[in-house]
Amino acid sequence: MSIEIAGVGKRFGDFVALEDVNVSIPTGQLTALLGPSGGGKSTLLRIIAGLEEADSGRIEIEGVDATHVAPQKRNVGFVFQHYAAFKHLSVYRNVAFGLEIRRRPKPEIKTRVTELLELVHLEQFADRLPSQLSGGQRQRMALARALAVDPGVLLLDEPFGALDAQVRKELRDWLRRLHDEVPVTTVFVTHDQEEALEVADEIVVINAGRVEQVGSPDQLYDTPANDFVMRFLGPVTQLGPDLVRPHDLELHATDPGDGLPGTISRITRVGFELRVEVASADQVVLVTLTRTEFAALGVEQGSPVYLRLAHGAPTVPVQTPVAALDEPDPVPA
Amino acid sequence: MDEETYEDDAQRDLDREHGPEGVRLAGVLYEPAEPGERAPRRRRKKKTRATYLFRFIALAYLFFLVAWPVSLVVKNTFANGLSDLTDLLSDPDAIKALKLTIVVAIIAVIVNTIFGVGMALLLVRYQFPGKRLLSALIDVPLSVSPIVVGLALVLVYGGRDGWFGVWLEDHGFQVIFATPGIVLATIFVALPLVIRELVPVLEEIGIEQELAARSLGANAVQTFRRITLPGIKWALIYGVVLSLARSLGEFGAVKVVSGNVLGQTRTATLMVEEKYLNFDKGGAYATSFLLVLVAVSCIVVVSLIRPKEKRK
């Protein structure tokens, strides 16, 4: 059940939230809308759900024009960042809500809700109120509630944004497994590139109301379309006129032939990783390597070294210069 | 509304949910939602001499201003046993006045409840030009003296030279010096009460639950009945009780528009004045007692059926 978004634009007063967005979201996959806060990704999700109306453009859900269809008729499940739990209803009644609205027979509702509560591991909490659940449990309840009505499309708006890091990671894995089990077309919004890279089949990068790139996590990471995508998906450093990944740079103690000479100006160690700043000509280049790799080089702060880009590593021409490098206090290596 | 606003709302939700002390709305204490994540409870402050002093001042203040005068009304009502009360209740004109007051109050409460819910939803859920003006206009009945309200209504609906009243009277519908005028005046003075109770609660519960209900297939009516209404239930009941009390007790505006015709447009409050001025103090106290009785029982009933504030 694919979603086609064609020429969608949306403004809030003078603020342009979306501008001529064209994306097609494939059936049965887990797609991430990734981008910085205020970039328009949540707005796009709400437009797909019908909770917000686009100023221009079309939305098609499974080949049917849904642009002006009311949200309750789109057969879309929506999960909110802050759960939007029905506070006065028990967990069971929350999940049953959509089915009760559809006037399904009681036994059918009971079977379906029980099945879903088992799926989200909340079967023993059926009679509790949402206020008696933890954040992670409430979000699982919200997911079960959205799945109860067999939606053609499941939309999640920063579903793990309000949870702490540990729970977030667990739920992320769980969502991936759930999607493999229940392969409904799913779109989720996130500003966390790690979350998108880890969970999604396909990523749509949205920035300042525009789609920057669409592709699989590997495509995006290996062949970023522009310097925004490259920067957003991971750490970058500048080498000459190009942006490169710091871990794609090789450090040599002796000139390998085509190396760029420089001097180690700073060394920072974070766990197993070493971040080495090399001052060369008119720029400071960041290189990351493992502790073992660094030890094998036998260099230290102030040593002359040579830089070389690993073969086949992606580079993107710089449009705006790289901001100051990471600034943790240097730890003596 | 842009994305930032959503996030701010969300943050406010979060702050509310995890606030250490809970939020008090319309007298109902909403405890922090998450027992596990709750900040450590404040230790109860030691009761010092100052605590007792403040408590004493508050009690003395309420006693001299409210409890004592009201209790004297009750005491005077029963000064001659039950005779004042039975005399009053056997006077057909008095019964008529009491009935009129109750009928007027019930109509006013129904109208104000329906209007109030709609208006509160409009004020909280929609953006439109002139919203602040409308919000200010709703408070006018609270700030303008009821007697001015009465005069204003006469100017518009007066049968002899009212702006709209002459036309109405020509079509056989008398407003001023008749029951419709009393109802109108009562609705006017009690108008803001339901709205002012509902607006903060509607703002507090936010719009996400309603959006979730819509996305699950509920239409506007189902969403209101199943999601919005349970959320604002206690604020609504509180608003209704306040409106009822205000409607039963309205005097100034009603005095101007009713004409105070015995047995026809004399309400209970007008009767109290009439009896008091005619040296029928017993009757005045007895009528006052009935008015107090209804108002106080409303408050008592509401505080009894309201879910208990959690104490731990």
XYZ file of C-alpha atoms in Angstrom:
645
model
C 0.000 0.000 0.000
C 2.163 2.765 -1.244
C 1.870 6.444 -0.449
C 2.416 8.961 -3.222
C 3.176 12.534 -2.251
C 3.147 14.918 -5.193
C 4.000 18.618 -5.089
C 2.923 19.082 -1.482
C 3.419 22.548 0.023
C 2.401 23.943 3.404
C 2.858 27.299 5.084
C 2.130 28.497 8.594
C 1.847 32.243 8.163
C 5.196 33.340 6.771
C 6.921 30.108 7.726
C 7.343 27.668 4.859
C 7.008 24.220 6.419
C 7.031 22.234 3.166
C 7.827 23.262 -0.357
C 7.011 21.146 -3.419
C 7.653 17.797 -1.749
C 7.560 14.745 -4.018
C 8.102 11.333 -2.441
C 6.754 7.881 -3.043
C 6.768 5.558 -0.083
C 6.908 1.857 -0.972
C 4.441 -0.760 0.262
C 5.188 -2.896 3.276
C 8.403 -1.150 4.196
C 9.597 0.793 7.176
C 10.386 4.306 5.971
C 11.992 7.014 8.075
C 11.445 10.723 7.564
C 14.738 12.048 8.885
C 15.736 15.641 9.419
C 16.436 18.389 11.920
C 13.706 19.825 14.173
C 11.464 22.292 12.404
C 12.412 20.864 9.020
C 8.866 19.916 8.113
C 8.941 16.151 8.593
C 6.227 16.072 11.266
C 4.075 18.346 9.148
C 4.424 15.957 6.216
C 3.406 13.030 8.429
C 0.369 14.926 9.698
C -0.605 15.770 6.145
C -0.424 12.084 5.215
C -2.649 11.321 8.228
C -5.079 14.102 7.358
C -4.514 15.856 10.678
C -3.210 18.803 8.703
C -4.254 19.902 5.246
C -1.696 20.718 2.549
C -1.926 24.104 0.846
C -1.040 22.522 -2.483
C -0.274 19.111 -3.961
C -1.779 15.636 -3.738
C -1.609 12.701 -1.361
C -2.430 9.245 -2.682
C -2.783 6.280 -0.384
C -2.865 2.889 -2.144
C -3.695 4.542 -5.416
C -6.660 6.508 -4.063
C -6.567 10.286 -3.903
C -6.719 11.074 -0.169
C -5.917 14.772 -0.369
C -9.286 15.914 0.947
C -10.368 12.774 2.778
C -11.113 13.227 6.501
C -8.605 11.590 8.839
C -11.105 9.038 10.142
C -11.684 7.754 6.614
C -8.054 7.291 5.576
C -7.539 3.972 7.334
C -4.318 5.279 8.806
C -2.906 4.492 12.239
C -1.159 7.369 13.979
C 1.156 7.185 16.972
C 2.024 10.432 18.737
C 5.297 11.369 20.395
C 3.531 11.934 23.700
C 1.337 8.841 23.359
C -1.991 10.724 23.363
C -3.331 7.987 25.628
C -7.017 8.273 26.470
C -6.481 9.019 30.136
C -9.924 8.045 31.381
C -9.944 4.649 29.653
C -8.176 1.456 30.681
C -5.412 0.018 28.520
C -7.915 -2.491 27.158
C -10.474 0.198 26.284
C -7.752 2.347 24.723
C -6.793 -0.453 22.358
C -10.440 -1.344 21.726
C -11.392 2.260 20.898
C -11.137 2.054 17.116
C -13.013 -1.253 17.045
C -15.789 0.075 19.292
C -16.171 3.052 16.981
C -16.541 0.590 14.106
C -19.213 -1.262 16.099
C -17.524 -4.627 15.867
C -19.135 -7.422 17.887
C -17.874 -7.689 21.472
C -16.289 -11.167 21.173
C -14.370 -10.084 18.084
C -13.107 -6.990 19.902
C -12.037 -9.108 22.838
C -10.080 -11.542 20.677
C -8.381 -8.794 18.706
C -7.468 -6.663 21.729
C -6.120 -9.638 23.655
C -4.032 -10.632 20.650
C -2.625 -7.098 20.309
C -1.895 -6.717 24.012
C 0.087 -9.950 23.792
C 1.923 -8.615 20.762
C 3.030 -5.519 22.694
C 3.570 -7.469 25.937
C 0.961 -5.590 27.923
C -1.503 -8.434 28.511
C -1.160 -8.213 32.293
C -1.836 -4.454 32.267
C -5.192 -4.587 30.454
C -7.169 -3.148 33.375
C -4.750 -0.392 34.288
C -5.126 3.246 33.442
C -2.475 4.819 31.200
C -1.249 6.902 34.145
C -0.184 3.660 35.830
C 2.144 2.714 32.965
C 5.706 3.788 32.217
C 6.470 5.873 29.150
C 7.630 2.883 27.125
C 4.546 0.882 28.061
C 2.269 3.759 27.124
C 3.909 4.030 23.736
C 3.475 0.294 23.153
C -0.177 0.684 24.112
C -0.519 3.540 21.623
C 1.002 1.329 18.954
C -1.408 -1.511 19.720
C -4.279 0.987 19.606
C -3.210 2.179 16.167
C -2.753 -1.393 14.890
C -6.150 -2.530 16.201
C -8.059 -1.103 13.249
C -5.830 -2.871 10.682
C -4.565 0.362 9.168
C -3.275 0.363 5.619
C -0.536 2.695 6.763
C 1.026 3.170 10.184
C 2.428 6.609 10.940
C 4.648 7.307 13.948
C 5.602 10.843 14.932
C 8.922 10.759 16.838
C 7.598 7.663 18.605
C 10.552 7.287 20.960
C 11.404 10.953 21.361
C 9.992 11.289 24.865
C 11.657 8.171 26.247
C 15.017 7.825 27.927
C 17.975 6.418 26.004
C 17.781 2.846 27.299
C 14.042 2.336 26.703
C 14.400 4.036 23.369
C 16.968 1.554 22.161
C 14.866 -1.394 23.307
C 11.737 -0.065 21.637
C 13.659 0.603 18.454
C 14.758 -3.049 18.181
C 11.271 -4.097 19.138
C 9.670 -1.928 16.440
C 11.965 -3.460 13.826
C 11.013 -6.986 14.909
C 7.336 -6.031 15.126
C 7.454 -4.716 11.592
C 9.006 -7.949 10.366
C 6.120 -9.772 12.060
C 3.333 -7.380 10.974
C 4.575 -5.932 7.702
C 2.276 -2.925 7.437
C 3.540 0.077 5.478
C 5.097 2.195 8.202
C 6.410 5.749 8.159
C 8.138 7.193 11.187
C 9.536 10.608 11.861
C 12.831 10.988 13.678
C 15.634 13.481 14.058
C 18.012 10.772 15.258
C 20.106 9.536 12.328
C 21.233 6.470 14.234
C 17.609 5.476 14.799
C 16.842 5.912 11.102
C 19.942 4.037 9.939
C 19.292 1.177 12.311
C 15.549 0.671 11.875
C 14.480 1.893 8.453
C 14.401 0.114 5.087
C 14.300 3.460 3.374
C 15.126 6.969 4.539
C 13.746 10.274 3.281
C 15.973 13.151 4.399
C 13.975 16.355 4.833
C 15.487 19.724 5.574
C 13.982 23.218 5.515
C 10.776 21.939 3.921
C 12.506 20.096 1.088
C 13.471 16.513 0.375
C 17.269 16.325 0.267
C 17.622 12.655 -0.613
C 15.697 9.384 -0.658
C 17.392 6.015 -0.429
C 18.325 2.981 1.630
C 20.475 3.595 4.712
C 23.528 2.269 2.836
C 22.906 4.455 -0.201
C 22.543 7.520 1.968
C 25.632 6.766 3.981
C 27.828 5.712 1.068
C 26.670 8.132 -1.603
C 25.228 11.222 0.047
C 23.617 13.576 -2.461
C 24.980 16.743 -0.914
C 26.881 18.091 2.037
C 23.709 18.420 4.161
C 22.951 14.689 3.939
C 26.588 13.826 4.563
C 26.746 16.015 7.661
C 23.396 14.879 8.992
C 24.123 11.156 8.772
C 27.395 11.139 10.675
C 30.574 12.947 11.665
C 32.425 14.786 8.904
C 35.662 16.646 8.468
C 37.045 18.791 5.690
C 39.946 17.662 3.518
C 40.887 20.254 0.927
C 37.653 21.325 -0.802
C 35.807 18.123 0.145
C 33.802 16.761 3.067
C 34.891 13.302 4.132
C 34.158 10.929 6.998
C 36.895 11.061 9.664
C 37.047 7.255 9.768
C 37.673 7.127 6.003
C 41.011 8.865 6.480
C 44.239 6.923 6.844
C 47.046 8.187 9.002
C 50.638 7.307 8.008
C 53.903 7.918 9.862
C 55.840 7.908 6.571
C 54.729 9.319 3.230
C 52.764 6.634 1.315
C 53.378 8.563 -1.938
C 50.246 10.652 -2.367
C 49.813 11.661 1.307
C 49.037 15.122 2.622
C 51.665 16.169 5.186
C 50.632 17.598 8.573
C 51.312 17.615 12.314
C 49.247 16.046 15.084
C 47.853 18.986 17.022
C 45.565 17.204 19.435
C 44.582 13.690 20.486
C 41.299 12.834 22.212
C 40.398 9.352 23.330
C 36.756 8.269 23.737
C 36.675 4.632 24.796
C 38.113 2.506 22.019
C 38.153 5.406 19.581
C 40.888 7.986 19.102
C 40.160 11.358 17.568
C 43.272 12.859 16.147
C 43.431 16.413 14.867
C 46.019 16.961 12.185
C 47.103 20.505 11.275
C 47.990 20.620 7.593
C 48.588 23.645 5.358
C 45.595 25.894 6.169
C 43.121 23.468 7.786
C 42.757 21.142 10.757
C 41.564 17.682 9.722
C 39.908 15.228 12.094
C 40.824 11.557 11.816
C 39.267 8.781 13.886
C 40.875 5.416 14.344
C 40.893 2.577 16.838
C 43.291 2.397 19.726
C 45.122 -0.530 18.164
C 45.550 1.202 14.818
C 46.895 4.283 16.551
C 49.319 2.344 18.745
C 50.750 0.593 15.634
C 51.662 3.984 14.141
C 53.940 4.957 17.020
C 53.170 8.687 16.769
C 52.268 11.257 19.425
C 51.197 14.881 19.721
C 53.468 17.061 17.572
C 54.600 14.175 15.328
C 54.691 14.799 11.571
C 52.178 12.526 9.776
C 50.647 11.992 6.311
C 46.922 11.877 5.543
C 45.316 9.858 2.786
C 41.670 9.160 1.891
C 40.772 5.473 1.903
C 40.086 4.010 -1.518
C 36.446 4.396 -2.647
C 35.439 6.547 0.327
C 32.592 9.027 -0.342
C 33.404 12.706 -0.638
C 31.115 15.657 -1.164
C 32.151 19.172 -2.166
C 31.773 21.599 0.718
C 29.089 24.259 0.401
C 29.520 25.725 3.850
C 32.712 25.225 5.869
C 32.794 22.656 8.667
C 32.152 24.219 12.051
C 34.633 23.820 14.875
C 35.679 20.236 15.500
C 34.446 18.323 18.533
C 35.748 19.950 21.648
C 36.042 17.527 24.521
C 39.065 18.165 26.701
C 42.030 16.253 25.345
C 42.874 13.149 27.295
C 46.572 12.291 27.383
C 46.987 9.312 25.076
C 0.543 26.570 14.219
C 4.012 25.427 13.259
C 6.074 22.507 14.386
C 7.686 24.450 17.178
C 4.306 25.017 18.747
C 3.575 21.316 18.667
C 6.823 20.682 20.397
C 6.143 23.355 22.989
C 2.735 21.854 23.666
C 4.298 18.493 23.942
C 6.891 19.804 26.338
C 4.184 21.385 28.433
C 2.380 18.044 28.478
C 5.531 16.427 29.635
C 6.139 19.033 32.315
C 2.642 18.535 33.535
C 2.884 14.793 33.569
C 6.112 14.757 35.431
C 5.633 17.808 37.579
C 6.454 17.001 41.189
C 3.270 18.329 42.705
C 0.530 17.708 40.195
C -1.779 20.347 38.837
C -4.897 21.652 40.487
C -7.751 22.247 38.109
C -11.192 23.321 39.117
C -10.388 22.085 42.570
C -9.387 18.602 41.406
C -5.832 17.611 42.130
C -4.240 15.889 39.172
C -1.447 13.839 40.591
C 1.764 13.310 38.657
C 1.040 10.520 36.250
C 4.070 8.356 36.671
C 4.683 6.833 40.064
C 8.092 5.539 39.025
C 9.313 8.807 37.597
C 7.913 11.083 40.231
C 10.247 13.424 41.990
C 10.600 12.664 45.695
C 7.604 13.991 47.558
C 8.088 17.165 49.493
C 8.372 16.394 53.146
C 5.436 17.726 55.048
C 6.425 20.974 56.675
C 6.633 20.987 60.410
C 3.667 22.679 61.986
C 5.069 25.815 63.534
C 3.331 28.570 65.436
C 3.037 30.536 62.166
C 1.094 27.673 60.571
C -1.465 27.793 63.364
C -1.613 31.581 63.169
C -2.334 31.564 59.433
C -4.881 28.833 59.881
C -6.595 30.838 62.587
C -6.678 34.014 60.466
C -8.185 32.146 57.515
C -10.812 30.478 59.661
C -11.710 33.683 61.497
C -12.025 35.549 58.200
C -14.372 32.953 56.742
C -16.311 32.681 59.972
C -17.069 36.392 60.322
C -17.767 36.956 56.627
C -19.560 33.777 55.610
C -20.370 31.169 58.194
C -21.697 33.368 60.981
C -24.030 35.588 58.901
C -25.409 32.611 56.999
C -25.937 30.643 60.167
C -27.857 33.599 61.602
C -30.223 33.414 58.642
C -30.822 29.784 59.445
C -31.222 30.548 63.139
C -33.753 33.307 62.452
C -35.682 31.071 60.088
C -36.322 28.664 62.952
C -36.705 31.348 65.633
C -40.451 30.562 65.761
C -40.046 26.866 65.177
C -41.219 25.730 61.788
C -44.067 28.219 61.543
C -42.292 30.737 59.278
C -41.363 28.006 56.867
C -44.816 26.394 56.849
C -46.480 29.802 56.462
C -44.285 30.496 53.459
C -44.906 27.131 51.862
C -48.665 27.452 52.266
C -48.741 30.836 50.507
C -49.554 30.160 46.837
C -47.800 33.345 45.695
C -44.639 32.294 47.476
C -44.806 28.863 45.870
C -45.212 30.542 42.497
C -42.174 32.728 43.138
C -40.063 29.735 44.131
C -41.234 27.764 41.099
C -40.476 30.686 38.807
C -36.968 30.985 40.239
C -36.313 27.285 39.726
C -37.694 27.224 36.175
C -35.713 30.317 35.207
C -32.537 28.936 36.762
C -32.881 25.589 34.994
C -33.449 27.203 31.583
C -30.531 29.576 32.145
C -28.242 26.730 33.202
C -29.150 24.590 30.186
C -28.609 27.450 27.755
C -25.377 28.532 29.407
C -24.057 24.978 29.498
C -24.634 24.339 25.796
C -23.405 27.781 24.816
C -20.510 27.572 27.266
C -19.175 24.254 25.966
C -19.359 25.458 22.365
C -17.785 28.779 23.193
C -14.976 27.245 25.238
C -14.170 24.833 22.387
C -14.197 27.726 19.945
C -11.875 29.801 22.120
C -9.388 27.004 22.780
C -9.387 24.938 19.599
C -9.673 27.544 16.856
C -7.700 30.553 15.731
C -9.662 33.415 14.243
C -9.433 37.185 14.056
C -11.191 38.920 16.939
C -10.687 36.007 19.312
C -9.264 38.169 22.086
C -12.097 40.635 21.720
C -14.601 37.797 22.021
C -12.818 36.480 25.083
C -12.950 39.920 26.694
C -16.632 40.300 25.764
C -17.452 37.070 27.571
C -16.197 38.602 30.806
C -18.452 41.640 30.520
C -21.323 40.068 32.486
C -18.922 39.508 35.391
C -17.706 43.067 35.438
C -20.867 45.020 34.699
C -23.311 45.586 37.542
C -26.432 43.412 37.075
C -28.674 46.421 37.408
C -26.983 47.963 34.369
C -27.562 44.686 32.540
C -31.237 44.967 33.401
C -31.471 48.514 32.099
C -29.634 47.570 28.917
C -32.061 44.723 28.290
C -35.005 47.074 28.763
C -33.485 49.420 26.197
C -33.342 46.633 23.637
C -36.370 44.503 24.444
C -38.683 47.010 26.174
C -42.229 46.675 24.818
C -42.934 50.405 24.572
C -39.796 51.926 23.067
C -37.198 49.146 23.020
C -35.006 48.846 19.944
C -36.169 45.307 19.187
C -38.917 44.955 21.803
C -41.573 46.943 19.934
C -41.369 44.635 16.950
C -41.504 41.564 19.200
C -44.475 42.919 21.131
C -46.308 43.649 17.869
C -45.872 39.975 17.075
C -47.309 38.987 20.414
C -44.126 38.188 22.276
C -43.548 40.117 25.459
C -40.026 40.010 26.854
C -39.703 42.731 29.453
C -41.969 42.421 32.506
C -42.477 38.780 31.609
C -40.711 35.451 32.111
C -38.563 35.643 28.915
C -36.979 38.852 30.234
C -36.148 37.211 33.557
C -34.626 34.233 31.743
C -32.632 36.550 29.489
C -31.278 38.569 32.407
C -30.360 35.424 34.314
C -28.607 33.881 31.306
C -26.684 37.117 30.830
C -25.297 37.353 34.351
C -24.332 33.660 34.558
C -22.909 33.447 31.037
C -19.142 33.391 31.697
C -19.116 30.824 34.498
C -19.150 27.587 32.478
C -16.770 29.005 29.865
C -14.242 30.186 32.433
C -14.236 26.781 34.123
C -13.768 24.909 30.847
C -11.157 26.990 29.027
C -8.159 26.189 31.270
C -9.060 22.494 31.380
C -9.430 22.264 27.612
C -6.066 23.962 27.227
C -4.588 21.550 29.722
C -5.788 18.327 28.101
C -4.595 19.503 24.695
C -5.699 18.306 21.316
C -3.693 15.122 20.835
C -6.224 12.752 22.389
C -8.873 14.168 20.074
C -6.586 13.816 17.058
C -5.840 10.235 18.064
C -9.565 9.514 18.278
C -10.110 11.029 14.836
C -7.320 8.962 13.327
C -8.932 5.851 14.866
C -12.106 6.534 12.925
C -14.206 8.584 15.359
C -16.236 11.417 13.874
C -16.572 14.814 15.547
C -19.556 13.817 17.690
C -18.010 10.527 18.798
C -14.744 12.278 19.602
C -16.522 14.863 21.716
C -18.680 12.354 23.549
C -16.035 9.706 24.177
C -12.855 11.734 24.595
C -13.430 15.452 25.173
C -16.429 15.205 27.481
C -14.895 12.740 29.974
C -11.823 14.983 30.077
C -13.766 18.116 30.982
C -16.462 16.385 33.046
C -15.578 17.776 36.446
C -14.901 21.289 35.232
C -18.262 21.184 33.466
C -20.128 19.998 36.552
C -18.406 22.660 38.593
C -19.334 25.313 36.044
C -22.943 24.126 36.012
C -23.166 24.270 39.802
C -21.728 27.774 39.864
C -24.157 28.860 37.136
C -27.060 27.316 39.007
C -26.137 29.081 42.224
C -25.652 32.360 40.397
C -28.959 31.973 38.528
C -30.944 31.166 41.666
C -29.527 34.152 43.469
C -29.728 36.793 40.725
C -31.456 39.928 41.948
C -30.418 43.230 40.346
C -30.974 42.522 36.656
C -34.133 40.557 37.366
C -35.540 43.363 39.473
C -35.329 45.781 36.535
C -36.738 43.491 33.836
C -39.355 41.521 35.782
C -41.755 44.263 36.806
C -42.092 42.341 40.086
C -45.755 41.391 39.590
C -46.969 39.307 42.520
C -47.784 35.769 41.506
C -46.486 36.272 37.985
C -43.010 37.702 37.621
C -41.857 37.849 41.218
C -38.897 35.548 41.799
C -37.666 34.229 45.128
C -34.973 36.879 45.558
C -37.443 39.670 44.793
C -39.784 38.115 47.307
C -37.082 38.267 49.982
C -36.697 41.995 49.426
C -40.447 42.563 49.338
C -41.061 40.658 52.546
C -38.114 42.286 54.287
C -39.319 45.792 53.391
C -42.855 44.910 54.528
C -41.593 43.895 57.972
C -42.347 40.227 57.251
C -38.900 39.273 58.530
C -39.922 35.688 59.222
C -40.969 35.199 55.587
C -37.803 36.903 54.336
C -35.590 34.619 56.426
C -37.514 31.530 55.422
C -37.156 32.340 51.705
C -33.460 33.130 52.157
C -33.051 29.857 53.977
C -34.508 27.940 51.030
C -32.166 29.734 48.620
C -29.167 28.980 50.818
C -30.306 25.387 51.218
C -30.375 24.728 47.464
C -27.014 26.404 46.846
C -25.248 24.666 49.718
C -26.673 21.253 48.844
C -25.384 21.651 45.273
C -21.885 22.274 46.572
C -22.108 19.420 49.055
C -23.389 16.962 46.453
C -20.626 17.878 44.028
C -17.911 17.524 46.629
C -19.347 14.153 47.660
C -19.549 12.613 44.183
C -16.295 14.080 42.918
C -13.482 11.511 42.917
C -11.509 11.828 46.098
C -8.225 13.645 45.912
C -5.514 11.092 46.304
C -3.722 11.207 49.586
C -0.595 9.228 50.179
